[in-house]
Coordinates of C-alpha atoms and ligand atoms in Angstrom, one line a residue:
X31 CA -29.0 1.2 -7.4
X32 CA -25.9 -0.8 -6.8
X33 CA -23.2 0.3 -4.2
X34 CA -19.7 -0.4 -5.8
X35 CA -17.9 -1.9 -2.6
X36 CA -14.1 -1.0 -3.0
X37 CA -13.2 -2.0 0.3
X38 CA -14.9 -5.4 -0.8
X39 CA -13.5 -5.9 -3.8
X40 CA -9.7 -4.3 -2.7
X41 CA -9.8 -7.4 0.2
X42 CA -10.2 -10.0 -2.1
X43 CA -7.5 -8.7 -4.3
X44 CA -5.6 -8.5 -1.5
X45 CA -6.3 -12.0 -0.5
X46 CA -5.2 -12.5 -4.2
X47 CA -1.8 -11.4 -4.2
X48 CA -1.0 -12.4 -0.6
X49 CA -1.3 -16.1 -1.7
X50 CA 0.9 -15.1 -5.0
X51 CA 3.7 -13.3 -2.6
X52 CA 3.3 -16.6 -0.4
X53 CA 4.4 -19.1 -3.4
X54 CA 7.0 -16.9 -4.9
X55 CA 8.3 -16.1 -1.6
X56 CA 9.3 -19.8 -1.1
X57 CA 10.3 -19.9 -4.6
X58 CA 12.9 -17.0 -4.8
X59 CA 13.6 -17.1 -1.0
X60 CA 12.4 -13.6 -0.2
X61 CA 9.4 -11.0 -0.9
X62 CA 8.8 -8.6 -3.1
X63 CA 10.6 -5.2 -1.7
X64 CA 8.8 -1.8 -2.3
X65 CA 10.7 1.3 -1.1
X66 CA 9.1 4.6 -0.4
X67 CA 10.6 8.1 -0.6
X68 CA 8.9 10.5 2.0
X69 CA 10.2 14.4 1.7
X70 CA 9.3 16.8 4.3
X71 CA 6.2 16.1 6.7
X72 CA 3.2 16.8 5.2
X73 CA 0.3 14.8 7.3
X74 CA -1.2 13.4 4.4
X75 CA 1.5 12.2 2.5
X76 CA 2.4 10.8 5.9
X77 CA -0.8 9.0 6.4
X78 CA -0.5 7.7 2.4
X79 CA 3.0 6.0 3.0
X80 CA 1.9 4.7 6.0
X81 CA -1.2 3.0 4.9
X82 CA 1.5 1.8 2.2
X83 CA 3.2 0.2 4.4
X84 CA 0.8 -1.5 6.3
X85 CA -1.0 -3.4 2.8
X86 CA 2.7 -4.1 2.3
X87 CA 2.9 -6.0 5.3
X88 CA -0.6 -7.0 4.8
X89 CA -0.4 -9.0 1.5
X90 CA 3.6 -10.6 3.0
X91 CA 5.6 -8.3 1.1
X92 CA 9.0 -6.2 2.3
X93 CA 8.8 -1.9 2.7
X94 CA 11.1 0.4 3.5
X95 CA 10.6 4.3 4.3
X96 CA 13.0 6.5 3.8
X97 CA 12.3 10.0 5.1
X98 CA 13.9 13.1 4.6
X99 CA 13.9 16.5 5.8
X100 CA 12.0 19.2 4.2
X101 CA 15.4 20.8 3.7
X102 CA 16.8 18.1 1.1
X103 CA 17.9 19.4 -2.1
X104 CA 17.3 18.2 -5.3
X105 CA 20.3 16.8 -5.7
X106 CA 20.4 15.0 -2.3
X107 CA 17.2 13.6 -3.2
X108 CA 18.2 12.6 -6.8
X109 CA 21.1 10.9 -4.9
X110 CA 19.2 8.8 -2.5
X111 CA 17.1 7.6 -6.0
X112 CA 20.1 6.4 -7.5
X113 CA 21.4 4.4 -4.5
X114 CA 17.7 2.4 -4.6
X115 CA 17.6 1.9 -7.9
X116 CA 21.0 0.3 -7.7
X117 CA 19.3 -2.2 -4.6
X118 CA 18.5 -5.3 -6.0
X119 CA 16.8 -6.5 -3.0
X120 CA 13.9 -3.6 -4.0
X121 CA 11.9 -4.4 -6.6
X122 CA 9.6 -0.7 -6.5
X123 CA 10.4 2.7 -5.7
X124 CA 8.0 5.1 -5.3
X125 CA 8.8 9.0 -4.3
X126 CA 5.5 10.3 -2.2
X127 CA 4.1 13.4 -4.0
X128 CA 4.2 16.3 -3.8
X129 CA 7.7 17.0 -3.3
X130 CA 9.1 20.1 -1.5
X131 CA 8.5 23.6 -3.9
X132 CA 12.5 23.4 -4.4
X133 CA 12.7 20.3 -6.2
X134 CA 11.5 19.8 -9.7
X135 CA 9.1 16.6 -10.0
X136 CA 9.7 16.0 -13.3
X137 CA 13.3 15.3 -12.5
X138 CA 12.3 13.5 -9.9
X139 CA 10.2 11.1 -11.7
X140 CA 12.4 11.1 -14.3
X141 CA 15.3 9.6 -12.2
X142 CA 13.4 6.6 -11.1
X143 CA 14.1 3.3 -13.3
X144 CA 11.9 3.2 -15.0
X145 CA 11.7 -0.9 -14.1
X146 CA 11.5 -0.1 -10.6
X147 CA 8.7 2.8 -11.0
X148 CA 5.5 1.1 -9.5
X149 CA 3.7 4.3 -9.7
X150 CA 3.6 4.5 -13.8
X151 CA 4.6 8.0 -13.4
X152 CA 8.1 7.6 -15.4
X153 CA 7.9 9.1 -19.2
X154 CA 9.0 5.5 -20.3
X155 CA 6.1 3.8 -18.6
X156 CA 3.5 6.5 -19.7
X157 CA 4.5 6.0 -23.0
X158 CA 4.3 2.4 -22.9
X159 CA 0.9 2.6 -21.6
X160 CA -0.5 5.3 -24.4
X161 CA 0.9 2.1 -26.7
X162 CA -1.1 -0.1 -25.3
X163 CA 2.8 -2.2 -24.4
X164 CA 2.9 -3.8 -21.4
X165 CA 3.9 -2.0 -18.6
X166 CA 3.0 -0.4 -14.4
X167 CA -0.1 1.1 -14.9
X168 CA -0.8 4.6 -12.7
X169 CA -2.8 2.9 -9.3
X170 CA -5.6 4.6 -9.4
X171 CA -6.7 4.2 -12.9
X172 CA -5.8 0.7 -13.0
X173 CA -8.3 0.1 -9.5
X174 CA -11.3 2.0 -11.3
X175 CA -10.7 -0.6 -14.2
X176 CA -10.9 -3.8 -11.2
X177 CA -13.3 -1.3 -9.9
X178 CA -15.3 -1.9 -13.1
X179 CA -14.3 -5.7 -14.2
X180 CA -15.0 -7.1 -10.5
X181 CA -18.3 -5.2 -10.0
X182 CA -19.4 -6.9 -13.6
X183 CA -20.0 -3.6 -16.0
X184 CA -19.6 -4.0 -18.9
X185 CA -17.1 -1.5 -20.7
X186 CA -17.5 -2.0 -24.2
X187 CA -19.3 -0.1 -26.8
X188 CA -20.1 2.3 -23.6
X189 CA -20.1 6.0 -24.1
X190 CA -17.7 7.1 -21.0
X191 CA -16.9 10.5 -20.0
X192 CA -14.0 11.4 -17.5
X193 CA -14.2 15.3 -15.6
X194 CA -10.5 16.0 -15.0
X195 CA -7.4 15.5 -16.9
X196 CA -4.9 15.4 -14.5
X197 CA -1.6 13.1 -15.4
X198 CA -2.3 11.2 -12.5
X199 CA -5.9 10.0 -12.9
X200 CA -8.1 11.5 -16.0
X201 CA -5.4 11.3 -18.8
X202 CA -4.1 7.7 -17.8
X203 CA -7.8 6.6 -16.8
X204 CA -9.5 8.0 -20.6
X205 CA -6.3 6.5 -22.3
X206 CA -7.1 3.0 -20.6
X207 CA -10.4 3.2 -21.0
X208 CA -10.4 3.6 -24.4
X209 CA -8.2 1.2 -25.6
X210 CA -9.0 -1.8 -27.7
X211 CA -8.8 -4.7 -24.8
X212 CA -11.0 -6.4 -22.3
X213 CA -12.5 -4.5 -19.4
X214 CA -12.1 -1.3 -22.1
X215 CA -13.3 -0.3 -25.2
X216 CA -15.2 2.2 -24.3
X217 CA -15.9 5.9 -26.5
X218 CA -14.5 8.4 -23.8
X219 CA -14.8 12.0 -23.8
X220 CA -12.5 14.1 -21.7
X221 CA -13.4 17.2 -19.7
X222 CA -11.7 19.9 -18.0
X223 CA -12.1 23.3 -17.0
X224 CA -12.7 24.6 -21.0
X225 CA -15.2 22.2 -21.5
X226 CA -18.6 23.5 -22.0
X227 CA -21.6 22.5 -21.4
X228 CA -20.1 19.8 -18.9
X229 CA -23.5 19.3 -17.4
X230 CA -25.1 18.1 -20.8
X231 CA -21.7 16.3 -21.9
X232 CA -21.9 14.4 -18.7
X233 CA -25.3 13.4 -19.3
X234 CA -23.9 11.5 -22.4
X235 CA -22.4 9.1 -19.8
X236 CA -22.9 5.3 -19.2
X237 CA -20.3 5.6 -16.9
X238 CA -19.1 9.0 -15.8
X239 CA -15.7 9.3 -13.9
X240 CA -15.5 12.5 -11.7
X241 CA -12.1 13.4 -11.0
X242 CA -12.0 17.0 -10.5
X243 CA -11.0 17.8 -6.7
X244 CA -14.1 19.6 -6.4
X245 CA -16.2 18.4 -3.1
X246 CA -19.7 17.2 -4.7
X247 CA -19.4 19.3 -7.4
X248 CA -21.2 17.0 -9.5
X249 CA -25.0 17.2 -8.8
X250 CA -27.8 14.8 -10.3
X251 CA -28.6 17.5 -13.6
X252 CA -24.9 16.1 -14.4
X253 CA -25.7 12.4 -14.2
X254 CA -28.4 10.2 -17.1
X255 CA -30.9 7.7 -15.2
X256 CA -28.9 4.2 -15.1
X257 CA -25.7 5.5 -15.8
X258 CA -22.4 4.4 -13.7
X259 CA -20.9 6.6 -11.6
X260 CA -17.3 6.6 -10.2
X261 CA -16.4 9.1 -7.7
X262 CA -12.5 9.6 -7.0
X263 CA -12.7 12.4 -4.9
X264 CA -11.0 12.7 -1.8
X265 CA -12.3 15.3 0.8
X266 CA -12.1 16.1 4.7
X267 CA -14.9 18.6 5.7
X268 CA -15.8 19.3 9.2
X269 CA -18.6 17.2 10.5
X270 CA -19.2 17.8 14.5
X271 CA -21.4 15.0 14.6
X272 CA -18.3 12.9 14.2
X273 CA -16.0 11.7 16.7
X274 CA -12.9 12.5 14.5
X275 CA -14.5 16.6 14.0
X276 CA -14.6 15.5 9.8
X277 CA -16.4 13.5 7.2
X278 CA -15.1 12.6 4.0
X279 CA -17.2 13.6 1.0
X280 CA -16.3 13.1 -3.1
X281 CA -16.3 15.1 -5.9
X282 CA -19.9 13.7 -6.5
X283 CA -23.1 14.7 -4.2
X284 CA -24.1 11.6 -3.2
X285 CA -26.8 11.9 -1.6
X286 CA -29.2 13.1 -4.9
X287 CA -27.0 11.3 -7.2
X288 CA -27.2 7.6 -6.1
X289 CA -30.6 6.9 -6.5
X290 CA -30.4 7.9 -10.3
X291 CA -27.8 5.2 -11.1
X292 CA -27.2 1.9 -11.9
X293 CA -23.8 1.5 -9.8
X294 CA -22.4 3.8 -8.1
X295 CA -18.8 4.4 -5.5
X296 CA -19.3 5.6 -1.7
X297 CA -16.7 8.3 -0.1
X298 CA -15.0 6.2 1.6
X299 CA -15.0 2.4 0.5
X300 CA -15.1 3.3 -3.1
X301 CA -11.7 4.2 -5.3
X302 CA -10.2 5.4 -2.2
X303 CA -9.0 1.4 -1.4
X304 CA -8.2 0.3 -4.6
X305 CA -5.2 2.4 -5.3
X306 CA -3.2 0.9 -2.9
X307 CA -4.4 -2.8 -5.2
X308 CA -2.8 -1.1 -8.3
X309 CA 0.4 0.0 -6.5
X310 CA 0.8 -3.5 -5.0
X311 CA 0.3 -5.0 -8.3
X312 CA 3.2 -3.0 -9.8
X313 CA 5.2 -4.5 -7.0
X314 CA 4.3 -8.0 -7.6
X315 CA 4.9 -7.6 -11.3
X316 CA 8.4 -5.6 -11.1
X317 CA 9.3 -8.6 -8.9
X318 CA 8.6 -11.2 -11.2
X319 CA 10.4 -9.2 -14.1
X320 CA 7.0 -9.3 -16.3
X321 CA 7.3 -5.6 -17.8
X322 CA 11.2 -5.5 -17.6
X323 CA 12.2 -8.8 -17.8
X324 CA 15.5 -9.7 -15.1
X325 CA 18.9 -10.4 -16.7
Ligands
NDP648 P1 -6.0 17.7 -10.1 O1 -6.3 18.9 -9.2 O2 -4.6 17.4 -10.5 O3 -6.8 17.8 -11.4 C1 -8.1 18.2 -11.4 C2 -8.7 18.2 -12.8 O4 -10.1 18.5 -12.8 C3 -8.0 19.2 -13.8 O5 -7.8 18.6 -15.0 C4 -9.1 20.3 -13.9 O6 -9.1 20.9 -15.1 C5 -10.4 19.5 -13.7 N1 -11.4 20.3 -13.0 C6 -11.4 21.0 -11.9 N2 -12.5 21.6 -11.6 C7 -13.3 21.4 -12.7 C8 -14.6 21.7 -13.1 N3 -15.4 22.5 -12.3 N4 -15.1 21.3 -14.2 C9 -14.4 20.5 -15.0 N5 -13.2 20.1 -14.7 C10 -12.6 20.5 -13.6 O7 -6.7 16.4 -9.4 P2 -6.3 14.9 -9.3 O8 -6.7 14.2 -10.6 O9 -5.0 14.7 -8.7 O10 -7.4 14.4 -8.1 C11 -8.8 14.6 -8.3 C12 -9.5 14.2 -7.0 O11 -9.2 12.8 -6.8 C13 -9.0 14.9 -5.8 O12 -10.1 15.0 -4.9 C14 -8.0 13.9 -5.2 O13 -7.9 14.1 -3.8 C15 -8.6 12.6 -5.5 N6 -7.7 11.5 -5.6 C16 -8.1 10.3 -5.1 C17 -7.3 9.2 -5.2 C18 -7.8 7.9 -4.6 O14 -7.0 7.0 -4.3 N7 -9.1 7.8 -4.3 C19 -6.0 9.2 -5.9 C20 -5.8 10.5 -6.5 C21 -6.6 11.6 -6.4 P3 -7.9 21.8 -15.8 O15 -6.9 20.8 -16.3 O16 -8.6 22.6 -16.8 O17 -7.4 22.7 -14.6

């Protein structure tokens, strides 16, 4: 069995772009710029912009925060979206989810040029992507496809099944996935909460992504001998014999799934580092005018 390092693999990338930023930097005489949105003070989201920030800074590019209170309207908010997109010193703009109850998100996403929307999340660019058209792929699914290309698995011809369709990570991830290009190719089966069976469709897997936010909800019976396993989950659950009082565990239980695989992500060091790669890449791209070419 074959640990998938994301932490690994998300440093070189890194590495990567910072010596792409470097030669453009000199080139157009300043960075790419990649604004954030932060509404009310949720810890996490917090945390998320932050570490945003910091692989901003990381790989040479610019990043402003612009936080708001938890009391902004909709229509303050929508405001503060327009005046960025009208900044042509900031290539992205991203708005941190969720968004206070008050606001809709769909407007919200909506509002964002779509040539400055390094998330994906804008109708144009989902659209685009279902086309197969160049445009900012959604982070994380683009890092499980590195995920998959830089750890050497081969995607095509392989049966694939993704558990969870949400718009952020199953829907884009099985669309991607399944489309005829390199790194893809793949026969994908989505589930969700209707499906039945899930245990013996999962079984079907070469490579089964598990993106339900259900801590280790996915046990061996789910998983075939050799398949690939990618694990997006996300979760804090007390752990006294840890200095910080938590661990963090997946949506996959580890522990009696690993040794039936071929490859296989750790929470952390798996996915968790390679969304940030996919957001930065957005960045880099919306800089250079590739989807939406500059005047
Ligand atoms: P959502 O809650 O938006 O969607 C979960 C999906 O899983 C839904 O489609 C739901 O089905 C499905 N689902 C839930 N339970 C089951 C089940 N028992 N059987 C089958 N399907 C099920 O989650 P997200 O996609 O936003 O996130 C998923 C996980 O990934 C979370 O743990 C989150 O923290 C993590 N995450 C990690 C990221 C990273 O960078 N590593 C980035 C984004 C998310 P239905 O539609 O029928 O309700």
């Amino acid at each position: 069995m074959n640990i998938i390092n994301g932490k690994e693999i998300a440093d070189k990338l890194k590495a990567e772009i910072a010596s792409e930023v470097q030669a453009l930097r000199s080139d157009k005489g300043r960075a790419p710029h990649l604004a954030a949105i932060l509404v009310g003070n949720d810890p996490a989201s917090e945390t998320y912009v932050k570490s945003k920030e910091k692989s901003c800074h990381e790989v040479g590019m610019s990043s402003s925060v612009y936080r708001l209170p938890e009391t902004t309207s909709e229509a303050e908010l929508l405001e503060a979206i327009d005046f960025i997109n009208k900044d042509d010193e900031i290539d992205g703009l991203i708005v941190q989810l969720p968004v206070p109850k008050h606001i809709d998100v769909n407007k919200v996403i909506s509002a964002i040029a779509p040539e400055k929307d390094v998330d994906g999340f804008h109708p144009m660019n989902v659209g685009r992507m279902v086309l197969g058209w160049p445009t900012y792929l959604p982070a994380t699914p683009m890092g499980i496809l590195l995920l998959l290309q830089r750890s050497g698995i081969e995607t095509e011809g392989k049966r694939c099944v993704v558990v969870g369709r949400s718009n952020i990570v199953g829907t884009p991830v099985s669309i991607m996935l399944s489309r005829n290009q390199a790194g893809a190719n793949c026969t994908v089966t989505l589930c969700h909460t209707r499906t039945k069976n899930l245990d013996a469709v999962c079984r079907t897997a070469d490579i089964l992504i598990v993106a339900t936010g259900k801590c280790e909800a996915i046990t061996a019976e789910y998983v075939k001998e050799g398949a690939v396993v990618i694990d997006v989950g996300i979760h804090r659950v007390p752990d006294s014999s840890k200095k910080s009082g938590f661990a963090l565990k997946g949506d996959v239980k580890y522990d009696e799934v690993a040794s039936r695989c071929s490859h296989i992500t750790p929470v952390p060091g798996g996915v968790g580092p390679m969304t940030i790669i996919g957001l930065l890449k957005n960045t880099l791209s919306a800089f250079k005018g590739e989807i939406y070419p500059h005047e």
